[in-house]
């Protein structure tokens, strides 16, 4: 069910295509809820700017400014004309008091976003493209398994089989691991030739998810 935030229209801000909403490392005192358009999140890894994510209407970004007093951990750029609701600590308190149901949903979004952000940065800091792509498959498997476990209330954790179906596209994977689509396709072609995965329309079949786990762990140990 979509959140009804019409009562907070006075907090609406519009950015034009190409506008920088905020920059990495600068102080932050507000977060944003997208109402229209797309926002690109980028981060400096080493000396290279990497795309971390593309966010769509209904998604939140910049929330760490509310949760902890720290510089921005990434930059945000408007990919289109973007409309957002801008919340700072003062009007966030108004939101919390005025509509607890909406506030709770936002807090749950915060928790998920923090996990996603940390998991994505773990992927980006891996030393090579193959490890990055393999870890994206692991992350997507973890997410799908958690959702399945939540739906199967009262049952044991889903058993891992050798073949795991991952619902994703090449574009999804490239967004998560900060590689271009062309680079991502090269890695997927390699894994396919090694018979580690099979490709379908909007799906991948990982032949043995534990192989990817061992591979990623070995690459992290060499950092």
PDB file of C-alpha atoms in Angstrom, residues 11-217:
ATOM      1  CA  UNK A  11       8.142  20.012   2.019  1.00  0.00           C
ATOM      2  CA  UNK A  12       8.243  19.319  -1.748  1.00  0.00           C
ATOM      3  CA  UNK A  13      11.437  20.264  -3.635  1.00  0.00           C
ATOM      4  CA  UNK A  14      12.077  19.985  -7.380  1.00  0.00           C
ATOM      5  CA  UNK A  15      15.432  19.274  -9.054  1.00  0.00           C
ATOM      6  CA  UNK A  16      16.117  19.504 -12.786  1.00  0.00           C
ATOM      7  CA  UNK A  17      17.864  16.783 -14.821  1.00  0.00           C
ATOM      8  CA  UNK A  18      21.583  16.784 -14.026  1.00  0.00           C
ATOM      9  CA  UNK A  19      21.248  18.705 -10.748  1.00  0.00           C
ATOM     10  CA  UNK A  20      23.459  17.485  -7.915  1.00  0.00           C
ATOM     11  CA  UNK A  21      21.179  17.002  -4.923  1.00  0.00           C
ATOM     12  CA  UNK A  22      24.098  16.529  -2.552  1.00  0.00           C
ATOM     13  CA  UNK A  23      27.787  15.592  -2.730  1.00  0.00           C
ATOM     14  CA  UNK A  24      29.769  12.841  -1.060  1.00  0.00           C
ATOM     15  CA  UNK A  25      31.633  13.961   2.095  1.00  0.00           C
ATOM     16  CA  UNK A  26      29.620  17.172   2.565  1.00  0.00           C
ATOM     17  CA  UNK A  27      27.646  17.651   5.812  1.00  0.00           C
ATOM     18  CA  UNK A  28      24.044  16.489   5.625  1.00  0.00           C
ATOM     19  CA  UNK A  29      20.997  17.482   7.627  1.00  0.00           C
ATOM     20  CA  UNK A  30      18.121  16.198   5.464  1.00  0.00           C
ATOM     21  CA  UNK A  31      16.845  13.115   3.656  1.00  0.00           C
ATOM     22  CA  UNK A  32      14.550  12.745   0.671  1.00  0.00           C
ATOM     23  CA  UNK A  33      11.529  10.697  -0.403  1.00  0.00           C
ATOM     24  CA  UNK A  34      11.211  10.529  -4.200  1.00  0.00           C
ATOM     25  CA  UNK A  35       7.791  11.374  -5.598  1.00  0.00           C
ATOM     26  CA  UNK A  36       8.728  11.630  -9.279  1.00  0.00           C
ATOM     27  CA  UNK A  37      11.769  10.980 -11.481  1.00  0.00           C
ATOM     28  CA  UNK A  38      14.939   8.972 -10.902  1.00  0.00           C
ATOM     29  CA  UNK A  39      17.974   9.670  -8.730  1.00  0.00           C
ATOM     30  CA  UNK A  40      21.445   8.229  -9.334  1.00  0.00           C
ATOM     31  CA  UNK A  41      23.643   7.464  -6.326  1.00  0.00           C
ATOM     32  CA  UNK A  42      27.401   7.498  -6.972  1.00  0.00           C
ATOM     33  CA  UNK A  43      30.412   6.949  -4.704  1.00  0.00           C
ATOM     34  CA  UNK A  44      34.164   7.403  -5.015  1.00  0.00           C
ATOM     35  CA  UNK A  45      35.921   4.026  -4.775  1.00  0.00           C
ATOM     36  CA  UNK A  46      39.678   4.541  -4.798  1.00  0.00           C
ATOM     37  CA  UNK A  47      40.030   7.304  -7.386  1.00  0.00           C
ATOM     38  CA  UNK A  48      37.094   6.191  -9.559  1.00  0.00           C
ATOM     39  CA  UNK A  49      33.487   7.345  -9.341  1.00  0.00           C
ATOM     40  CA  UNK A  50      31.207   4.313  -9.314  1.00  0.00           C
ATOM     41  CA  UNK A  51      27.438   4.182  -9.721  1.00  0.00           C
ATOM     42  CA  UNK A  52      25.932   2.572  -6.618  1.00  0.00           C
ATOM     43  CA  UNK A  53      22.232   2.639  -7.438  1.00  0.00           C
ATOM     44  CA  UNK A  54      19.371   4.217  -9.361  1.00  0.00           C
ATOM     45  CA  UNK A  55      16.387   5.090  -7.172  1.00  0.00           C
ATOM     46  CA  UNK A  56      12.753   5.455  -8.245  1.00  0.00           C
ATOM     47  CA  UNK A  57       9.554   7.067  -6.870  1.00  0.00           C
ATOM     48  CA  UNK A  58       8.716   5.809  -3.380  1.00  0.00           C
ATOM     49  CA  UNK A  59      12.356   5.265  -2.419  1.00  0.00           C
ATOM     50  CA  UNK A  60      14.297   7.163   0.257  1.00  0.00           C
ATOM     51  CA  UNK A  61      17.879   8.414   0.148  1.00  0.00           C
ATOM     52  CA  UNK A  62      20.165  10.498   2.360  1.00  0.00           C
ATOM     53  CA  UNK A  63      18.613   9.026   5.501  1.00  0.00           C
ATOM     54  CA  UNK A  64      21.939   8.639   7.323  1.00  0.00           C
ATOM     55  CA  UNK A  65      21.851  12.414   7.905  1.00  0.00           C
ATOM     56  CA  UNK A  66      18.949  11.798  10.294  1.00  0.00           C
ATOM     57  CA  UNK A  67      20.194   8.556  11.825  1.00  0.00           C
ATOM     58  CA  UNK A  68      23.742   9.701  12.586  1.00  0.00           C
ATOM     59  CA  UNK A  69      25.683  12.946  12.333  1.00  0.00           C
ATOM     60  CA  UNK A  70      28.147  12.044   9.597  1.00  0.00           C
ATOM     61  CA  UNK A  71      29.180  13.404   6.191  1.00  0.00           C
ATOM     62  CA  UNK A  72      27.359  12.153   3.110  1.00  0.00           C
ATOM     63  CA  UNK A  73      28.594   8.683   2.192  1.00  0.00           C
ATOM     64  CA  UNK A  74      27.739   9.120  -1.514  1.00  0.00           C
ATOM     65  CA  UNK A  75      26.538  11.723  -4.033  1.00  0.00           C
ATOM     66  CA  UNK A  76      22.997  12.019  -5.421  1.00  0.00           C
ATOM     67  CA  UNK A  77      22.256  13.298  -8.948  1.00  0.00           C
ATOM     68  CA  UNK A  78      18.885  13.876 -10.634  1.00  0.00           C
ATOM     69  CA  UNK A  79      18.612  11.686 -13.754  1.00  0.00           C
ATOM     70  CA  UNK A  80      15.323  13.341 -14.736  1.00  0.00           C
ATOM     71  CA  UNK A  81      13.245  16.181 -13.412  1.00  0.00           C
ATOM     72  CA  UNK A  82      12.923  14.953  -9.838  1.00  0.00           C
ATOM     73  CA  UNK A  83      10.321  15.823  -7.210  1.00  0.00           C
ATOM     74  CA  UNK A  84      11.075  14.881  -3.622  1.00  0.00           C
ATOM     75  CA  UNK A  85       9.822  15.506  -0.133  1.00  0.00           C
ATOM     76  CA  UNK A  86      12.719  16.934   1.882  1.00  0.00           C
ATOM     77  CA  UNK A  87      12.792  16.078   5.582  1.00  0.00           C
ATOM     78  CA  UNK A  88      15.208  17.421   8.170  1.00  0.00           C
ATOM     79  CA  UNK A  89      15.352  16.638  11.861  1.00  0.00           C
ATOM     80  CA  UNK A  90      12.768  19.287  12.699  1.00  0.00           C
ATOM     81  CA  UNK A  91      10.037  18.325  10.241  1.00  0.00           C
ATOM     82  CA  UNK A  92      10.834  14.621  10.667  1.00  0.00           C
ATOM     83  CA  UNK A  93       9.769  15.039  14.280  1.00  0.00           C
ATOM     84  CA  UNK A  94       6.526  16.584  13.000  1.00  0.00           C
ATOM     85  CA  UNK A  95       6.057  13.535  10.788  1.00  0.00           C
ATOM     86  CA  UNK A  96       6.768  11.153  13.675  1.00  0.00           C
ATOM     87  CA  UNK A  97       4.239  12.837  15.967  1.00  0.00           C
ATOM     88  CA  UNK A  98       1.585  13.533  13.344  1.00  0.00           C
ATOM     89  CA  UNK A  99       1.400  10.160  11.628  1.00  0.00           C
ATOM     90  CA  UNK A 100       2.995   7.244  13.543  1.00  0.00           C
ATOM     91  CA  UNK A 101       1.900   4.701  10.896  1.00  0.00           C
ATOM     92  CA  UNK A 102       3.792   6.517   8.162  1.00  0.00           C
ATOM     93  CA  UNK A 103       6.731   7.089  10.496  1.00  0.00           C
ATOM     94  CA  UNK A 104       6.951   3.360  11.262  1.00  0.00           C
ATOM     95  CA  UNK A 105       6.972   2.491   7.556  1.00  0.00           C
ATOM     96  CA  UNK A 106       9.721   5.036   6.984  1.00  0.00           C
ATOM     97  CA  UNK A 107      11.761   3.614   9.857  1.00  0.00           C
ATOM     98  CA  UNK A 108      11.440   0.120   8.370  1.00  0.00           C
ATOM     99  CA  UNK A 109      12.618   1.587   5.066  1.00  0.00           C
ATOM    100  CA  UNK A 110      15.595   3.101   6.910  1.00  0.00           C
ATOM    101  CA  UNK A 111      16.561  -0.299   8.280  1.00  0.00           C
ATOM    102  CA  UNK A 112      16.395  -1.938   4.862  1.00  0.00           C
ATOM    103  CA  UNK A 113      18.279   0.911   3.202  1.00  0.00           C
ATOM    104  CA  UNK A 114      21.082   0.716   5.769  1.00  0.00           C
ATOM    105  CA  UNK A 115      21.449  -3.013   5.136  1.00  0.00           C
ATOM    106  CA  UNK A 116      21.327  -2.552   1.348  1.00  0.00           C
ATOM    107  CA  UNK A 117      23.905   0.230   1.497  1.00  0.00           C
ATOM    108  CA  UNK A 118      26.363  -1.752   3.588  1.00  0.00           C
ATOM    109  CA  UNK A 119      25.859  -4.850   1.430  1.00  0.00           C
ATOM    110  CA  UNK A 120      26.417  -2.836  -1.755  1.00  0.00           C
ATOM    111  CA  UNK A 121      29.617  -1.283  -0.426  1.00  0.00           C
ATOM    112  CA  UNK A 122      30.880  -4.773   0.410  1.00  0.00           C
ATOM    113  CA  UNK A 123      30.377  -5.649  -3.259  1.00  0.00           C
ATOM    114  CA  UNK A 124      32.053  -2.498  -4.558  1.00  0.00           C
ATOM    115  CA  UNK A 125      35.187  -3.015  -2.461  1.00  0.00           C
ATOM    116  CA  UNK A 126      35.888  -6.476  -3.913  1.00  0.00           C
ATOM    117  CA  UNK A 127      39.075  -6.461  -6.004  1.00  0.00           C
ATOM    118  CA  UNK A 128      37.889  -7.717  -9.409  1.00  0.00           C
ATOM    119  CA  UNK A 129      34.781  -7.831 -11.666  1.00  0.00           C
ATOM    120  CA  UNK A 130      34.251 -11.587 -11.316  1.00  0.00           C
ATOM    121  CA  UNK A 131      34.122 -11.347  -7.519  1.00  0.00           C
ATOM    122  CA  UNK A 132      31.751  -8.377  -7.711  1.00  0.00           C
ATOM    123  CA  UNK A 133      29.289 -10.179 -10.004  1.00  0.00           C
ATOM    124  CA  UNK A 134      29.486 -13.377  -7.942  1.00  0.00           C
ATOM    125  CA  UNK A 135      28.739 -11.416  -4.771  1.00  0.00           C
ATOM    126  CA  UNK A 136      25.728  -9.753  -6.429  1.00  0.00           C
ATOM    127  CA  UNK A 137      24.329 -13.231  -7.127  1.00  0.00           C
ATOM    128  CA  UNK A 138      24.937 -14.096  -3.456  1.00  0.00           C
ATOM    129  CA  UNK A 139      23.237 -10.904  -2.283  1.00  0.00           C
ATOM    130  CA  UNK A 140      20.202 -11.489  -4.533  1.00  0.00           C
ATOM    131  CA  UNK A 141      19.980 -15.094  -3.309  1.00  0.00           C
ATOM    132  CA  UNK A 142      20.127 -13.925   0.325  1.00  0.00           C
ATOM    133  CA  UNK A 143      17.320 -11.433  -0.343  1.00  0.00           C
ATOM    134  CA  UNK A 144      15.090 -13.972  -2.112  1.00  0.00           C
ATOM    135  CA  UNK A 145      15.720 -16.608   0.566  1.00  0.00           C
ATOM    136  CA  UNK A 146      14.842 -14.129   3.327  1.00  0.00           C
ATOM    137  CA  UNK A 147      11.601 -13.174   1.559  1.00  0.00           C
ATOM    138  CA  UNK A 148      10.690 -16.839   1.071  1.00  0.00           C
ATOM    139  CA  UNK A 149      11.417 -17.590   4.727  1.00  0.00           C
ATOM    140  CA  UNK A 150       9.239 -14.653   5.808  1.00  0.00           C
ATOM    141  CA  UNK A 151       6.358 -15.921   3.665  1.00  0.00           C
ATOM    142  CA  UNK A 152       6.685 -19.449   5.077  1.00  0.00           C
ATOM    143  CA  UNK A 153       5.805 -18.440   8.642  1.00  0.00           C
ATOM    144  CA  UNK A 154       6.566 -21.114  11.215  1.00  0.00           C
ATOM    145  CA  UNK A 155       8.571 -23.243   8.785  1.00  0.00           C
ATOM    146  CA  UNK A 156      12.271 -23.922   8.814  1.00  0.00           C
ATOM    147  CA  UNK A 157      14.665 -21.921   6.663  1.00  0.00           C
ATOM    148  CA  UNK A 158      14.455 -22.908   2.973  1.00  0.00           C
ATOM    149  CA  UNK A 159      16.895 -25.648   2.067  1.00  0.00           C
ATOM    150  CA  UNK A 160      19.689 -24.643  -0.302  1.00  0.00           C
ATOM    151  CA  UNK A 161      19.695 -26.742  -3.435  1.00  0.00           C
ATOM    152  CA  UNK A 162      22.516 -26.771  -5.975  1.00  0.00           C
ATOM    153  CA  UNK A 163      20.484 -24.941  -8.641  1.00  0.00           C
ATOM    154  CA  UNK A 164      19.273 -21.527  -7.493  1.00  0.00           C
ATOM    155  CA  UNK A 165      17.043 -19.335  -9.660  1.00  0.00           C
ATOM    156  CA  UNK A 166      17.833 -15.613  -9.380  1.00  0.00           C
ATOM    157  CA  UNK A 167      15.273 -13.119 -10.708  1.00  0.00           C
ATOM    158  CA  UNK A 168      17.384 -10.335 -12.221  1.00  0.00           C
ATOM    159  CA  UNK A 169      18.596  -8.792 -15.468  1.00  0.00           C
ATOM    160  CA  UNK A 170      22.122  -7.936 -16.574  1.00  0.00           C
ATOM    161  CA  UNK A 171      21.235  -4.286 -15.966  1.00  0.00           C
ATOM    162  CA  UNK A 172      20.201  -5.077 -12.372  1.00  0.00           C
ATOM    163  CA  UNK A 173      23.498  -6.820 -11.713  1.00  0.00           C
ATOM    164  CA  UNK A 174      25.575  -4.058 -13.313  1.00  0.00           C
ATOM    165  CA  UNK A 175      23.816  -1.449 -11.139  1.00  0.00           C
ATOM    166  CA  UNK A 176      24.595  -3.375  -7.961  1.00  0.00           C
ATOM    167  CA  UNK A 177      28.261  -4.070  -8.699  1.00  0.00           C
ATOM    168  CA  UNK A 178      29.182  -0.701 -10.248  1.00  0.00           C
ATOM    169  CA  UNK A 179      30.244  -2.163 -13.602  1.00  0.00           C
ATOM    170  CA  UNK A 180      29.079  -1.158 -17.058  1.00  0.00           C
ATOM    171  CA  UNK A 181      26.550  -3.438 -18.738  1.00  0.00           C
ATOM    172  CA  UNK A 182      29.260  -4.485 -21.231  1.00  0.00           C
ATOM    173  CA  UNK A 183      31.689  -5.414 -18.422  1.00  0.00           C
ATOM    174  CA  UNK A 184      28.947  -7.295 -16.616  1.00  0.00           C
ATOM    175  CA  UNK A 185      28.056  -9.248 -19.779  1.00  0.00           C
ATOM    176  CA  UNK A 186      31.713 -10.297 -20.168  1.00  0.00           C
ATOM    177  CA  UNK A 187      31.769 -11.739 -16.645  1.00  0.00           C
ATOM    178  CA  UNK A 188      28.422 -13.484 -17.135  1.00  0.00           C
ATOM    179  CA  UNK A 189      29.682 -14.964 -20.415  1.00  0.00           C
ATOM    180  CA  UNK A 190      32.736 -16.258 -18.551  1.00  0.00           C
ATOM    181  CA  UNK A 191      30.645 -17.812 -15.763  1.00  0.00           C
ATOM    182  CA  UNK A 192      28.354 -19.356 -18.386  1.00  0.00           C
ATOM    183  CA  UNK A 193      31.322 -20.892 -20.221  1.00  0.00           C
ATOM    184  CA  UNK A 194      32.525 -22.281 -16.891  1.00  0.00           C
ATOM    185  CA  UNK A 195      29.023 -23.796 -16.420  1.00  0.00           C
ATOM    186  CA  UNK A 196      28.569 -21.905 -13.187  1.00  0.00           C
ATOM    187  CA  UNK A 197      25.386 -20.171 -14.377  1.00  0.00           C
ATOM    188  CA  UNK A 198      22.740 -20.367 -17.095  1.00  0.00           C
ATOM    189  CA  UNK A 199      20.942 -17.316 -18.475  1.00  0.00           C
ATOM    190  CA  UNK A 200      17.228 -16.952 -19.123  1.00  0.00           C
ATOM    191  CA  UNK A 201      14.984 -13.976 -19.824  1.00  0.00           C
ATOM    192  CA  UNK A 202      15.088 -11.891 -16.617  1.00  0.00           C
ATOM    193  CA  UNK A 203      16.517 -14.871 -14.716  1.00  0.00           C
ATOM    194  CA  UNK A 204      19.778 -16.638 -13.998  1.00  0.00           C
ATOM    195  CA  UNK A 205      20.304 -20.178 -12.739  1.00  0.00           C
ATOM    196  CA  UNK A 206      23.292 -20.472 -10.412  1.00  0.00           C
ATOM    197  CA  UNK A 207      24.431 -24.084 -10.571  1.00  0.00           C
ATOM    198  CA  UNK A 208      26.013 -24.110  -7.106  1.00  0.00           C
ATOM    199  CA  UNK A 209      25.581 -21.032  -4.913  1.00  0.00           C
ATOM    200  CA  UNK A 210      28.121 -22.408  -2.421  1.00  0.00           C
ATOM    201  CA  UNK A 211      30.836 -22.224  -5.102  1.00  0.00           C
ATOM    202  CA  UNK A 212      30.194 -18.496  -5.428  1.00  0.00           C
ATOM    203  CA  UNK A 213      30.283 -18.136  -1.628  1.00  0.00           C
ATOM    204  CA  UNK A 214      33.689 -19.827  -1.415  1.00  0.00           C
ATOM    205  CA  UNK A 215      35.009 -17.768  -4.354  1.00  0.00           C
ATOM    206  CA  UNK A 216      33.908 -14.433  -2.863  1.00  0.00           C
ATOM    207  CA  UNK A 217      35.281 -15.334   0.564  1.00  0.00           C
TER     208      UNK A 217
END
